[in-house]
Short mmCIF file of C-alpha atoms and ligand atoms in Angstrom, two decimals:
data_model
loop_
_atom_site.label_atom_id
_atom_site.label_comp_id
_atom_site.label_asym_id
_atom_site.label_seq_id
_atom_site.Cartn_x
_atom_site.Cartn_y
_atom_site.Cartn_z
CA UNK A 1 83.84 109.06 115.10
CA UNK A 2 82.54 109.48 118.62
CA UNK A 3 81.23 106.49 119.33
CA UNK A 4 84.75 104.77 118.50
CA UNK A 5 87.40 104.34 121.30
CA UNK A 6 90.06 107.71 122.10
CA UNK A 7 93.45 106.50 121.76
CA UNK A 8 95.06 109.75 121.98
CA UNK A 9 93.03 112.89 123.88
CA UNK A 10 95.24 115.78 123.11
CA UNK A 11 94.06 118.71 125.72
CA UNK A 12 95.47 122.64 125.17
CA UNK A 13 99.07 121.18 124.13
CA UNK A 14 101.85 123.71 124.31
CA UNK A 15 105.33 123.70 123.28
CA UNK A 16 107.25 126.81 123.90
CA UNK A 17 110.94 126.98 123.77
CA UNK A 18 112.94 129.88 125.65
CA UNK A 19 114.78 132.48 122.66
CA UNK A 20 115.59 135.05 125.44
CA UNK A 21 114.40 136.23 129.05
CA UNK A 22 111.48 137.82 128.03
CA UNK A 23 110.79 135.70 124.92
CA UNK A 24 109.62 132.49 123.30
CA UNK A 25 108.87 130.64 120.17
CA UNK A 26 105.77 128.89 120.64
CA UNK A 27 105.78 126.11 118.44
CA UNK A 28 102.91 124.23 119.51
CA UNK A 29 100.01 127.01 121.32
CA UNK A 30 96.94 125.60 122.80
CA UNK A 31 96.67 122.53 120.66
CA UNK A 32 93.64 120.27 121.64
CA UNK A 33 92.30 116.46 119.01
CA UNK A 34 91.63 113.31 119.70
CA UNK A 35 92.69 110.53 117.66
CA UNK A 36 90.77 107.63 117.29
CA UNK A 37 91.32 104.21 117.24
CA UNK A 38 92.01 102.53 113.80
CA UNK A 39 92.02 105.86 112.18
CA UNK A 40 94.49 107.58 109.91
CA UNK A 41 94.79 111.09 111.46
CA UNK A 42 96.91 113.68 108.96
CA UNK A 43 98.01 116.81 110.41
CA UNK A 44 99.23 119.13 107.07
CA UNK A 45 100.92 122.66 107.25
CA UNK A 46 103.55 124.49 105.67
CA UNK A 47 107.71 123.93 107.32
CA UNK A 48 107.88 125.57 110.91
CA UNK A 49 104.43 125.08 111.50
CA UNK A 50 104.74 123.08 114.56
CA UNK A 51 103.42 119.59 113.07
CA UNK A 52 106.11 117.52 113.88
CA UNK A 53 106.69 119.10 117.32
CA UNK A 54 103.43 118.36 118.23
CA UNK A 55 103.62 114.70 117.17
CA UNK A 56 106.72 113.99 118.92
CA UNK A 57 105.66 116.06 122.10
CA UNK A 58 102.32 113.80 121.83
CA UNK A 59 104.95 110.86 122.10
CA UNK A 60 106.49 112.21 124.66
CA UNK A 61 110.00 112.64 123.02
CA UNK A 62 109.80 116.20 123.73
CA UNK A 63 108.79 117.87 126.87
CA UNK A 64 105.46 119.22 126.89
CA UNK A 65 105.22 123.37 128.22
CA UNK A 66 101.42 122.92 128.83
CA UNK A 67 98.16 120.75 128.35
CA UNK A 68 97.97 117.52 128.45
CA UNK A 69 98.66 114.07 126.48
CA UNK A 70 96.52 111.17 127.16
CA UNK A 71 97.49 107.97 126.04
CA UNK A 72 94.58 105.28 126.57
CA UNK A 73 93.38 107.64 129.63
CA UNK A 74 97.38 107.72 130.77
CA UNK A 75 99.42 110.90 130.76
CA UNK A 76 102.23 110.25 128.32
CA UNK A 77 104.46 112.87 129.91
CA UNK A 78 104.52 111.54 133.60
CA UNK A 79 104.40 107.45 133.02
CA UNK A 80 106.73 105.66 135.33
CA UNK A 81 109.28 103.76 133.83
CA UNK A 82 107.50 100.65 133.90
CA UNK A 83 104.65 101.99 131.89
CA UNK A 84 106.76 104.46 129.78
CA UNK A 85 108.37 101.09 128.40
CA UNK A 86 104.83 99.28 127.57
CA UNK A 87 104.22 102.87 125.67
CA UNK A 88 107.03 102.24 123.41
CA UNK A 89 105.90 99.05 122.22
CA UNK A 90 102.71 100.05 121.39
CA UNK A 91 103.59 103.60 120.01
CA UNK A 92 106.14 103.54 117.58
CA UNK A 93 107.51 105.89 115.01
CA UNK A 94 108.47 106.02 111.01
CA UNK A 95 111.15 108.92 110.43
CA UNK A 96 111.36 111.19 108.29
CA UNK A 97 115.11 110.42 106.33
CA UNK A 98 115.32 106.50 106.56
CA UNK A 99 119.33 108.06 105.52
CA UNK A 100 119.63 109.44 108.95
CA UNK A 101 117.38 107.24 111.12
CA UNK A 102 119.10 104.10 110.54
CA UNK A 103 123.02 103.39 111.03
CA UNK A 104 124.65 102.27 107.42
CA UNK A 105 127.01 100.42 108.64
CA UNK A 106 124.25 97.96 110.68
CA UNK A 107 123.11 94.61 109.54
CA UNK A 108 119.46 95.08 108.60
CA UNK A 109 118.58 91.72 110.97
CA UNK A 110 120.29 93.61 113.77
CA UNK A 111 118.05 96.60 113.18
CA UNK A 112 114.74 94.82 112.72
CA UNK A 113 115.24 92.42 115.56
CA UNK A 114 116.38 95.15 118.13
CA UNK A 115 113.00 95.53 119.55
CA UNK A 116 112.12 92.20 119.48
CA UNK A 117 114.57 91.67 121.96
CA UNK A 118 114.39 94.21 123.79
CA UNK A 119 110.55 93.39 124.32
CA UNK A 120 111.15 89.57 124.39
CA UNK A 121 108.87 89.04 121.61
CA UNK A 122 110.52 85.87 120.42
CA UNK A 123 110.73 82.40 122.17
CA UNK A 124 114.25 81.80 120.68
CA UNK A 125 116.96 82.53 117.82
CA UNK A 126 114.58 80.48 115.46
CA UNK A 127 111.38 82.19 116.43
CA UNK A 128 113.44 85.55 116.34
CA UNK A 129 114.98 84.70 112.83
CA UNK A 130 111.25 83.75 111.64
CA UNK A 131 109.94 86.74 112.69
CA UNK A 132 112.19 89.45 111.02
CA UNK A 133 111.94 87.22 107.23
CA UNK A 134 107.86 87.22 107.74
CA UNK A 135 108.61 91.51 108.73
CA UNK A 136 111.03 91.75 105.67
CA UNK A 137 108.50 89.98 103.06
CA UNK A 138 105.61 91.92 104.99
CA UNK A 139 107.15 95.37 103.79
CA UNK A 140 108.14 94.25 100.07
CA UNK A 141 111.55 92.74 100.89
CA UNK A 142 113.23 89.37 100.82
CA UNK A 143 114.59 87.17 103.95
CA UNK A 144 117.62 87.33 102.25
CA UNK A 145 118.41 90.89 103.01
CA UNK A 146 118.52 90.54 106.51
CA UNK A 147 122.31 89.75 106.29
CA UNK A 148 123.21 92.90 104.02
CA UNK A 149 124.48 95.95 105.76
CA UNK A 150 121.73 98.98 105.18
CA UNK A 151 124.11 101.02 103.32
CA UNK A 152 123.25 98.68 100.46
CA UNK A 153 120.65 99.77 99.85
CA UNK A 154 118.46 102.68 98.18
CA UNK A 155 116.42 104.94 100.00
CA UNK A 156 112.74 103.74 99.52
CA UNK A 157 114.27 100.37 100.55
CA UNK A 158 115.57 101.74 103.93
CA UNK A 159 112.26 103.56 104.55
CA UNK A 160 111.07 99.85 103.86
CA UNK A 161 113.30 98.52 106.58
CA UNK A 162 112.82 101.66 108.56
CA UNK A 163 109.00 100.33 108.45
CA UNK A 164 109.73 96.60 109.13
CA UNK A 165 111.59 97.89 112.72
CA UNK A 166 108.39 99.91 113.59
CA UNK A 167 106.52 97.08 113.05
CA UNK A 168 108.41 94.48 115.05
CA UNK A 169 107.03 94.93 118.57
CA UNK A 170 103.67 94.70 117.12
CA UNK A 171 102.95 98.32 118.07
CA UNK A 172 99.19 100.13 118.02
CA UNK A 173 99.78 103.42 116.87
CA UNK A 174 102.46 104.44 113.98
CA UNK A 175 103.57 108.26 114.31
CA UNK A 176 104.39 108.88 110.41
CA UNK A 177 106.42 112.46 110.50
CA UNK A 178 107.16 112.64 106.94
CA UNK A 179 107.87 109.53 105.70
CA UNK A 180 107.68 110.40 102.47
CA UNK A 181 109.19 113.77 101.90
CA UNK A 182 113.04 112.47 101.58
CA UNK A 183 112.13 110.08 98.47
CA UNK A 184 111.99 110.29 95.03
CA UNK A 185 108.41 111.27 93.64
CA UNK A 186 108.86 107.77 92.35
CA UNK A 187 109.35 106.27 95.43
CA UNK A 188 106.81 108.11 97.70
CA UNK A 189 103.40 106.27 96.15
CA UNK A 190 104.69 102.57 96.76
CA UNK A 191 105.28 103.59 100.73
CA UNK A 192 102.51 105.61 101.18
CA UNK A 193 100.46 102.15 99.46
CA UNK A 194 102.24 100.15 101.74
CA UNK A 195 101.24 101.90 104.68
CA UNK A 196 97.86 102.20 103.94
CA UNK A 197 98.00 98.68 103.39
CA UNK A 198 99.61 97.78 106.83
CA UNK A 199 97.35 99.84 108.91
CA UNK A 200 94.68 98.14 107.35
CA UNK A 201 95.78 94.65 107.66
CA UNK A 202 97.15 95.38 110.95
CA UNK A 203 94.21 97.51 112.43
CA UNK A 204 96.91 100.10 113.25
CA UNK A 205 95.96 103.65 114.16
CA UNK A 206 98.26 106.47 112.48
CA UNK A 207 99.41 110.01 113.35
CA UNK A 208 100.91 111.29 109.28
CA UNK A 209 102.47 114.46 109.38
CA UNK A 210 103.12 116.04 105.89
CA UNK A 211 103.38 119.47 104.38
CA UNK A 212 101.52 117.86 100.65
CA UNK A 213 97.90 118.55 101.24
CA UNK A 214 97.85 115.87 98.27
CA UNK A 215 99.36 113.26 99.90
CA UNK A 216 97.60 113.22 103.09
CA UNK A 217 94.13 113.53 101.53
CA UNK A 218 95.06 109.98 99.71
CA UNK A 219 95.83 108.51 103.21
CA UNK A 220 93.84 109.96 106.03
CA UNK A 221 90.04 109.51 107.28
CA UNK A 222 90.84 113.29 109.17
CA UNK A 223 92.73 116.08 108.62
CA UNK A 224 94.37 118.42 111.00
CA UNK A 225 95.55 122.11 109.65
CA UNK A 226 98.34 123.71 111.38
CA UNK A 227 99.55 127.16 111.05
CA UNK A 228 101.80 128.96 112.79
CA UNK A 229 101.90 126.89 116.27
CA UNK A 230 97.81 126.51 116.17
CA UNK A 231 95.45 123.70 114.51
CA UNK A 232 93.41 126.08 112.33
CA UNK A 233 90.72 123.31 110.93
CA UNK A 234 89.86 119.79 111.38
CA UNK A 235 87.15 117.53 109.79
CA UNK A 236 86.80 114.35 107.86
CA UNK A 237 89.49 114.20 105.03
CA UNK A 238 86.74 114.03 102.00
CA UNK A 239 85.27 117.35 103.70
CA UNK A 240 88.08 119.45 103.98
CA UNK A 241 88.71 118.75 100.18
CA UNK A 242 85.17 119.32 99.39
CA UNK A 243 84.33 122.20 101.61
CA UNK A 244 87.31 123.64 103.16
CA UNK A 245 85.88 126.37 105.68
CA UNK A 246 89.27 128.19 106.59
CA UNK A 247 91.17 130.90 104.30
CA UNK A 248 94.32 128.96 105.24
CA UNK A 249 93.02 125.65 104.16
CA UNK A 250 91.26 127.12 100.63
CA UNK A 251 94.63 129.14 99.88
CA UNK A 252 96.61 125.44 100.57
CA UNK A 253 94.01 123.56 98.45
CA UNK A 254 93.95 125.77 95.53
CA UNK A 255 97.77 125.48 94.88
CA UNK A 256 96.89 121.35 94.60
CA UNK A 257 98.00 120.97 90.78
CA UNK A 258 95.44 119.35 88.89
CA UNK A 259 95.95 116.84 86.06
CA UNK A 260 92.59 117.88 84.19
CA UNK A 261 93.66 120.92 81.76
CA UNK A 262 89.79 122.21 82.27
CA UNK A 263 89.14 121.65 85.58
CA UNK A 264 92.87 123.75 86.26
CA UNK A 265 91.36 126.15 84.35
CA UNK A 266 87.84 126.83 85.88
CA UNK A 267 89.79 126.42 89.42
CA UNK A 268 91.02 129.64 90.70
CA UNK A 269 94.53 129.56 92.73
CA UNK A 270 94.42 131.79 95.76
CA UNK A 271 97.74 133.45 96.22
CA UNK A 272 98.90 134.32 99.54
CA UNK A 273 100.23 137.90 100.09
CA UNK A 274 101.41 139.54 103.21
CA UNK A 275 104.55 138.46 105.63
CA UNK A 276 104.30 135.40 107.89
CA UNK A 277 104.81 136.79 111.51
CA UNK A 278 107.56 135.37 113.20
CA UNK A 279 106.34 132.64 115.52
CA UNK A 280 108.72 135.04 117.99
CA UNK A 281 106.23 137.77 118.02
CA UNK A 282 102.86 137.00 117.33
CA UNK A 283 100.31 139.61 116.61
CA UNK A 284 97.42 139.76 118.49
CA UNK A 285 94.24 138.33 117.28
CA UNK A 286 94.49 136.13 113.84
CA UNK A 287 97.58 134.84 113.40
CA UNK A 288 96.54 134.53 110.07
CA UNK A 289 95.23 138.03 109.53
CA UNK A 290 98.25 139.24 107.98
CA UNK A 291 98.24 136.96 104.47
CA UNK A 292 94.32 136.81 104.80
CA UNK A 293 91.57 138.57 102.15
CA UNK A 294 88.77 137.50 104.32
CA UNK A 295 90.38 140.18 107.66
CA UNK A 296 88.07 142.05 109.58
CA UNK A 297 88.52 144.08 112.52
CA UNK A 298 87.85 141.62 114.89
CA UNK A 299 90.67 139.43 113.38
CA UNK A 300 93.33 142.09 114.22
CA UNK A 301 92.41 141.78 118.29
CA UNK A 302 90.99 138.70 119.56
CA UNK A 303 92.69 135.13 118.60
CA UNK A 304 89.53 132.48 117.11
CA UNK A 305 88.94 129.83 118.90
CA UNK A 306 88.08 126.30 117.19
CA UNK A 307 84.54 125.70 117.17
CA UNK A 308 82.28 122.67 115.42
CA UNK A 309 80.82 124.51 112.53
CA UNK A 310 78.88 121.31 111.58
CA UNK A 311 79.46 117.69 112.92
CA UNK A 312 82.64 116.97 112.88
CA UNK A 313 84.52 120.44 111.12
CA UNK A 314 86.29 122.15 113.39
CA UNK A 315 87.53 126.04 112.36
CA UNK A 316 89.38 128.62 113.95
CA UNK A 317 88.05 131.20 112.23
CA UNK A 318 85.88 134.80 113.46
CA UNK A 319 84.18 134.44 110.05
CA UNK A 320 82.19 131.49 111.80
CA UNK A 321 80.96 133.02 114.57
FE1 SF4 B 1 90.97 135.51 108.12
FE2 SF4 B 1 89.84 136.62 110.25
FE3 SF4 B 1 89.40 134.08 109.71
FE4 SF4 B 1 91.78 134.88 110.56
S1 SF4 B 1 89.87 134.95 111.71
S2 SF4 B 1 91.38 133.47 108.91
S3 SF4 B 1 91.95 136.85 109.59
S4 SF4 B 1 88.78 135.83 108.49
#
């Protein structure tokens, strides 16, 4: 990986917000990856774990507390306008509830061809017209929907659309926060297929946030951990499912459900006791500590810090000293 281009350098990122005076929830604490270019990057966690916030403060949709975002060696959070709108063609973003991210009541041509106009894509009405039937049949749709309104239509459909609009200005990097996780199990395969398709025929490089350690191991070449605010591991997708070095990450794997009735068997689930600390009041030390087998006394008083346990695997974790 480090011989191929940075598109995103992600330096001690830190999202706190303000609960009181003397307090704060820090959602996203000391954060640092790099993405690279025409990689699938998949950063997995359980809810509240500060995934998406750090994806959307990487955008630059939220405002960053600390650290740095670098965008093709420019700081996402202090572009000038000029630059801040060449950003937004070439970053764009799938949504989570394709329900709530696009208006029902819009014609789905109006939706797609938005950004085309808006980043003068298109020589004229005819090139424009072109353009959003090629993006329609590109995502598994027909021309002629282009003139139905979107509430017509079911929800892998709008994610469909939702992915056709994303892929209008021609972007470089798709932000994926869940784009799954509102469909039917049914659904989810075909768009996860069809992104994995896309990115490939359109050399794209993707940020895909999920909480399904399944899911993200089917679509990513890396895969970040999050828990509790902090990335806990990070390594090559097939090596975190082969040898996963963090408790976290071997507690998350082991609940995987496995179709094999023998391999489930031999395959023992780690169950997680202890409380979660509030992301209010953190304990000193492991923020893990609390729900982990593997504590020692050093866990209870001094925070890890991610080091490269071999090339590549990164762990937050005092057992890896
Ligand atoms: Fe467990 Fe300690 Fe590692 Fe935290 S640092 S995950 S408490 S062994």
């Amino acid at each position: 990986m480090k011989d191929r281009k940075k598109i995103f350098e992600i330096r001690h990122l830190k999202k706190y917000y303000s609960v009181s005076q003397k307090q704060w929830l820090k959602a996203v604490d000391d954060v640092s990856f790099d993405i690279y270019e025409g990689e699938t990057l998949g950063i997995v966690g359980e809810s509240g774990c500060g995934k998406t916030t750090c994806g959307k403060t990487c955008l630059g949709m939220i405002e960053k507390s600390g650290g740095e975002v670098l965008f093709m060696g420019q700081d996402v959070h202090s572009m000038k306008r000029r630059e801040h709108f060449e950003f937004t063609k070439k970053v764009q973003m799938i949504f989570q509830d394709p329900y709530a991210s696009l208006d029902p009541h819009q014609k789905v041509y109006n939706i797609i061809a938005e950004g085309i106009r808006i980043h003068k894509m298109a020589k004229g009405k005819k090139e424009e017209e072109k353009m959003v039937s090629e993006l329609l049949e590109m995502v598994g749709l027909n021309a002629e929907h282009a003139s139905r309104n979107v509430h017509e239509f079911s929800g892998g459909q709008r994610q469909r659309i939702g992915i056709a609009r994303a892929l209008s200005v021609n972007p470089e990097f798709l932000f994926c926060d869940e784009p799954i996780s509102a469909l039917d199990v049914s659904i989810q395969a075909q768009i996860i297929n069809l992104l994995m398709k896309l990115q490939k025929e359109r050399k794209l490089t993707m940020l895909f946030i999920a909480h399904d350690l399944s899911v993200v191991k089917h679509i990513s070449d890396r895969v970040g951990v999050m828990y509790l605010g902090r990335m806990v591991e990070l390594t090559m997708a097939d090596q975190l499912y082969i040898n996963p070095k963090h408790p976290y990450t071997q507690a998350l794997l082991s609940a995987i459900p496995i179709a094999d009735p023998d391999e489930c068997k031999r395959k023992e689930r780690i169950m997680l006791d202890g409380d979660v600390p509030s992301p209010i009041n953190l304990p000193l030390g492991c923020r893990f500590a609390s729900r982990c087998s593997k504590c020692m006394e050093i866990c209870k008083s001094i925070e890890p810090n991610m080091i490269e346990v071999e090339q590549g695997h990164f762990v937050a974790c005092h057992l890896y000293k």
